[in-house]
Coordinates of C-alpha atoms in Angstrom, one line a residue:
X4 CA 251.5 14.2 46.5
X5 CA 248.8 15.3 48.8
X6 CA 246.7 18.3 47.3
X7 CA 243.0 20.2 47.8
X8 CA 241.8 18.2 44.8
X9 CA 242.0 15.2 46.9
X10 CA 240.6 16.3 49.8
X11 CA 237.7 18.2 48.1
X12 CA 236.6 14.6 46.2
X13 CA 236.8 13.2 49.5
X14 CA 234.2 15.8 51.0
X15 CA 232.5 15.9 48.0
X16 CA 232.4 11.9 48.3
X17 CA 230.8 12.0 52.1
X18 CA 228.2 14.8 51.2
X19 CA 227.0 12.8 48.2
X20 CA 226.7 10.0 50.9
X21 CA 224.6 11.8 53.5
X22 CA 222.6 13.1 50.2
X23 CA 221.8 9.6 49.2
X24 CA 220.9 8.4 52.6
X25 CA 218.1 11.1 52.8
X26 CA 216.8 10.1 49.3
X27 CA 216.4 6.7 50.5
X28 CA 214.9 7.7 54.0
X29 CA 212.4 9.9 51.6
X30 CA 213.9 12.9 52.7
X31 CA 213.9 14.5 49.7
X32 CA 214.9 18.3 50.3
X33 CA 217.9 17.2 52.6
X34 CA 219.1 14.7 50.0
X35 CA 219.2 17.2 46.8
X36 CA 220.2 20.0 49.3
X37 CA 223.4 17.7 50.0
X38 CA 223.8 16.0 46.5
X39 CA 224.0 19.9 45.3
X40 CA 226.3 21.1 47.7
X41 CA 228.4 17.5 46.7
X42 CA 228.6 18.7 43.3
X43 CA 230.0 22.2 43.8
X44 CA 232.7 21.1 46.1
X45 CA 233.9 17.8 44.2
X46 CA 233.6 20.2 41.2
X47 CA 235.0 23.4 42.0
X48 CA 237.8 23.2 40.4
X49 CA 236.7 22.2 36.9
X50 CA 234.4 25.4 37.4
X51 CA 237.8 27.3 38.0
X52 CA 239.3 26.0 35.1
X53 CA 236.8 26.5 33.2
X54 CA 236.4 29.8 34.0
X55 CA 240.4 30.6 33.3
X56 CA 239.5 28.9 29.5
X57 CA 236.7 31.7 29.2
X58 CA 234.1 29.6 29.3
X59 CA 231.1 30.7 31.9
X60 CA 228.8 28.0 31.4
X61 CA 229.8 25.6 34.5
X62 CA 230.0 29.2 36.5
X63 CA 226.2 29.1 35.3
X64 CA 225.3 26.1 36.6
X65 CA 226.9 26.7 39.9
X66 CA 224.8 29.9 40.3
X67 CA 221.8 28.2 39.4
X68 CA 222.9 25.4 42.2
X69 CA 223.4 28.1 44.9
X70 CA 219.8 29.4 44.0
X71 CA 218.3 25.9 44.0
X72 CA 220.1 25.6 48.1
X73 CA 218.2 28.6 48.4
X74 CA 214.9 27.3 47.9
X75 CA 215.9 23.9 49.3
X76 CA 216.9 25.2 52.9
X77 CA 213.2 26.4 54.0
X78 CA 212.1 22.9 53.3
X79 CA 214.7 20.9 55.3
X80 CA 212.8 19.9 58.7
X81 CA 214.9 19.2 61.8
X82 CA 213.8 15.7 63.2
X83 CA 215.1 13.7 65.8
X84 CA 217.7 11.1 63.7
X85 CA 218.2 7.5 65.5
X86 CA 221.4 7.0 67.5
X87 CA 223.0 4.7 69.8
X88 CA 220.3 4.2 72.9
X89 CA 221.6 6.7 75.7
X90 CA 222.6 3.4 78.4
X91 CA 225.1 2.5 75.4
X92 CA 226.4 5.5 74.8
X93 CA 227.0 6.3 78.4
X94 CA 228.6 2.5 78.7
X95 CA 230.5 3.4 75.9
X96 CA 231.8 7.2 77.3
X97 CA 233.1 5.5 80.4
X98 CA 235.0 2.9 79.0
X99 CA 236.8 5.3 76.5
X100 CA 237.1 8.2 79.1
X101 CA 239.7 11.1 78.2
X102 CA 241.1 9.0 75.3
X103 CA 237.6 10.3 73.1
X104 CA 239.3 13.6 73.3
X105 CA 242.6 12.6 71.5
X106 CA 241.4 12.9 68.1
X107 CA 239.9 15.7 68.6
X108 CA 243.4 17.3 69.6
X109 CA 244.6 15.9 66.7
X110 CA 243.0 18.2 64.5
X111 CA 244.9 21.5 65.6
X112 CA 247.9 19.8 66.1
X113 CA 248.7 18.1 62.9
X114 CA 247.4 21.1 60.8
X115 CA 249.8 23.6 62.9
X116 CA 252.5 20.8 62.5
X117 CA 252.1 20.9 58.6
X118 CA 251.8 24.7 57.8
X119 CA 255.3 25.2 59.8
X120 CA 257.1 21.9 58.2
X121 CA 254.7 20.8 55.2
X122 CA 256.1 22.7 52.8
X123 CA 259.8 21.0 53.4
X124 CA 258.5 17.5 53.5
X125 CA 259.6 15.0 50.4
X126 CA 259.1 11.7 49.3
X127 CA 261.4 10.1 46.6
X128 CA 262.0 13.5 45.8
X129 CA 258.5 15.0 45.2
X130 CA 256.7 17.1 47.7
X131 CA 254.4 15.2 50.0
X132 CA 252.0 18.2 50.0
X133 CA 250.8 19.6 47.1
X134 CA 250.4 23.5 45.6
X135 CA 247.2 25.5 47.2
X136 CA 247.0 26.6 50.5
X137 CA 248.9 25.0 52.7
X138 CA 246.8 25.8 56.1
X139 CA 243.5 24.3 54.0
X140 CA 245.7 20.7 53.0
X141 CA 246.5 20.7 56.8
X142 CA 243.3 20.8 58.2
X143 CA 241.9 18.4 55.5
X144 CA 244.3 16.1 56.4
X145 CA 244.6 16.5 59.8
X146 CA 240.7 16.0 59.7
X147 CA 241.5 12.8 57.9
X148 CA 243.7 11.0 60.2
X149 CA 241.9 12.2 63.3
X150 CA 238.7 10.1 61.9
X151 CA 240.8 7.2 61.5
X152 CA 242.0 7.7 64.8
X153 CA 238.6 8.0 66.4
X154 CA 237.5 4.7 64.4
X155 CA 241.2 3.1 66.5
X156 CA 240.1 4.7 69.7
X157 CA 236.2 3.6 69.6
X158 CA 237.0 0.0 67.7
X159 CA 233.7 1.1 64.8
X160 CA 233.7 0.1 61.6
X161 CA 234.6 2.9 59.0
X162 CA 230.7 2.8 58.1
X163 CA 230.0 4.5 61.9
X164 CA 232.1 7.3 60.6
X165 CA 230.0 8.0 57.8
X166 CA 226.9 7.3 59.6
X167 CA 227.6 9.6 62.4
X168 CA 228.6 12.4 60.2
X169 CA 225.9 12.2 58.2
X170 CA 223.3 12.3 61.8
X171 CA 225.5 15.5 62.7
X172 CA 225.4 16.8 59.4
X173 CA 221.1 16.5 58.9
X174 CA 221.0 17.5 62.8
X175 CA 222.8 21.1 61.7
X176 CA 221.0 21.4 58.5
X177 CA 221.7 24.0 56.0
X178 CA 223.4 26.4 59.0
X179 CA 226.1 23.6 58.5
X180 CA 226.9 26.0 55.4
X181 CA 226.8 29.5 56.9
X182 CA 230.8 29.6 57.8
X183 CA 231.3 29.0 53.9
X184 CA 228.7 31.2 52.6
X185 CA 229.4 34.6 55.0
X186 CA 233.4 34.0 54.1
X187 CA 232.5 34.1 50.2
X188 CA 230.2 37.1 51.3
X189 CA 232.8 38.9 52.7
X190 CA 234.8 38.5 49.6
X191 CA 231.7 39.6 47.3
X192 CA 231.7 42.8 49.8
X193 CA 235.4 43.8 49.4
X194 CA 235.6 42.9 45.9
X195 CA 232.2 45.5 45.4
X196 CA 233.7 48.0 47.2
X197 CA 232.6 48.0 50.4
X198 CA 236.0 48.5 51.9
X199 CA 236.4 51.5 50.4
X200 CA 233.3 52.9 51.5
X201 CA 234.1 52.1 55.1
X202 CA 237.4 53.6 54.8
X203 CA 236.0 56.9 53.5
X204 CA 233.2 56.7 56.3
X205 CA 235.7 56.3 58.9
X206 CA 238.3 58.7 58.0
X207 CA 235.4 61.3 58.2
X208 CA 234.7 60.0 61.9
X209 CA 237.6 59.3 63.4
X210 CA 241.0 61.3 63.1
X211 CA 242.9 59.1 60.5
X212 CA 246.3 60.1 61.9
X213 CA 245.6 58.8 65.6
X214 CA 246.7 55.4 65.7
X215 CA 244.8 54.4 68.9
X216 CA 241.2 55.6 67.5
X217 CA 242.2 53.4 64.1
X218 CA 242.6 50.5 66.6
X219 CA 239.4 51.1 68.0
X220 CA 237.6 51.4 64.8
X221 CA 239.3 48.4 63.5
X222 CA 238.6 46.3 66.3
X223 CA 235.2 47.1 67.1
X224 CA 234.2 47.4 63.5
X225 CA 235.0 43.7 63.4
X226 CA 232.7 43.0 65.9
X227 CA 229.9 45.0 64.9
X228 CA 230.4 43.6 61.5
X229 CA 230.6 40.3 62.9
X230 CA 227.4 40.4 64.8
X231 CA 225.4 41.8 61.6
X232 CA 226.7 39.1 59.1
X233 CA 227.1 36.5 61.7
X234 CA 230.7 35.3 61.1
X235 CA 234.3 37.1 61.7
X236 CA 235.0 35.6 58.2
X237 CA 232.5 38.1 56.6
X238 CA 233.8 40.7 58.3
X239 CA 237.5 40.5 58.0
X240 CA 237.7 41.3 54.4
X241 CA 235.5 44.2 54.4
X242 CA 237.3 45.7 57.8
X243 CA 240.8 44.7 56.6
X244 CA 240.4 46.5 53.0
X245 CA 238.7 49.5 54.9
X246 CA 240.6 50.0 57.8
X247 CA 243.5 47.6 58.3
X248 CA 245.7 48.2 55.2
X249 CA 245.3 51.8 54.4
X250 CA 245.0 52.9 57.7
X251 CA 246.9 50.7 59.9
X252 CA 249.6 49.0 58.5
X253 CA 250.2 51.5 55.5
X254 CA 249.8 54.7 57.8
X255 CA 251.1 53.5 61.0
X256 CA 252.9 50.5 60.3
X257 CA 251.3 48.1 62.2
X258 CA 252.2 44.8 61.8
X259 CA 250.1 43.1 59.7
X260 CA 250.4 39.1 60.8
X261 CA 249.8 40.7 64.6
X262 CA 246.6 42.8 63.0
X263 CA 245.3 39.9 61.1
X264 CA 245.3 37.6 64.0
X265 CA 243.9 39.4 66.7
X266 CA 241.6 41.2 64.4
X267 CA 240.1 38.0 63.4
X268 CA 240.0 36.8 67.5
X269 CA 238.3 40.4 68.0
X270 CA 235.6 39.3 65.5
X271 CA 235.0 36.5 67.2
X272 CA 233.6 37.9 70.0
X273 CA 230.7 39.1 68.0
X274 CA 230.1 35.6 66.8
X275 CA 229.2 35.1 70.7
X276 CA 226.8 37.6 70.6
X277 CA 224.6 37.3 67.8
X278 CA 221.9 35.1 66.5
X279 CA 223.2 35.8 62.9
X280 CA 225.6 33.0 64.0
X281 CA 222.9 30.3 63.7
X282 CA 225.1 27.2 63.3
X283 CA 227.0 28.5 66.6
X284 CA 224.2 29.7 68.8
X285 CA 221.1 28.9 67.8
X286 CA 221.3 25.2 66.6
X287 CA 223.2 24.3 70.0
X288 CA 220.1 25.4 71.7
X289 CA 217.8 23.5 69.7
X290 CA 219.9 20.4 70.1
X291 CA 219.8 21.0 73.9
X292 CA 216.1 21.4 73.9
X293 CA 217.1 24.7 76.0
X294 CA 213.8 27.1 77.0
X295 CA 215.4 30.2 76.1
X296 CA 216.4 30.1 72.0
X297 CA 219.0 32.9 73.0
X298 CA 220.2 30.8 75.9
X299 CA 223.3 30.0 74.6
X300 CA 224.5 33.6 73.6
X301 CA 223.6 34.6 77.2
X302 CA 225.8 32.5 78.6
X303 CA 228.4 34.1 76.2
X304 CA 228.2 37.3 76.8
X305 CA 230.2 37.4 79.9
X306 CA 233.2 36.1 78.3
X307 CA 232.4 37.9 74.8
X308 CA 233.0 41.2 76.2
X309 CA 236.1 41.0 78.5
X310 CA 237.7 39.1 75.8
X311 CA 237.0 41.7 73.5
X312 CA 238.3 44.6 75.7
X313 CA 241.9 42.3 76.4
X314 CA 242.1 41.8 72.5
X315 CA 241.6 45.7 72.1
X316 CA 244.4 46.4 74.2
X317 CA 246.9 43.5 72.9
X318 CA 246.4 44.5 69.5
X319 CA 247.1 48.6 70.3
X320 CA 250.2 47.2 72.3
X321 CA 251.5 44.3 69.8
X322 CA 250.6 45.6 66.4
X323 CA 253.6 48.4 66.8
X324 CA 255.7 46.8 69.1
X325 CA 257.0 44.2 66.5

């Protein structure tokens, strides 16, 4: 049975590989950083089980590891990592052509299929996919299959997947952890009552009995919070707890599934506009060696603003129509 424990273990082993390689190359900050992350991810379920049993020690160890990560991150220098010569890479791209897109497209396709049908699949009377978020299980399963397909298409050895994955990870550096950290930050904000504070402020500023005003407050709030915190994952629990649930869903009867989907998509418009989303907007500028560090953001503005407007219109129409 395929469960999250297995995929967390695989991810932890890959991060441990990245840490060991960096340590061998005397990139000690990188090595220590990825080794600590490997321990946190691979041992995360053990921490949760220990907390359920009333033992706070593993959680304290995890907190100490996170503080260590914060101290190590500024020491992670972005350096050029060895890769295949440009002529070889161009020749490989010309030989493989559009087949290169196949493994990448497998990830969303397989993830959706697992979400739709995974809970019904069985093998000899046992469920094929275990307990936990079926979406996360599907994404992890799709990523593993995609990596195997990429090896098949390129006819490379499995060690190449590890080497190139580690190279990309080190190229991004600590910014690769931002989506995970910001998602956790959003959960902390929601648990600490920020959502309720937002709800009281919004109710004092806008007419809560006006559905259009609530939709605009929710959608624009998602964009603003995303710009501030750098990721829609952090903004979503705050704005949903503050405006989405009490005002739109409970008071005005909005469809929660449609509201959540369009709310996240609207928040992503803010991701396109902020340097706080360093892994999306600043790291690519550095990798491409752009003269303007905000060049990626400037190129995305003509897409972000019209998309935000369209999302707001769709949200107001669809959440109350279904």
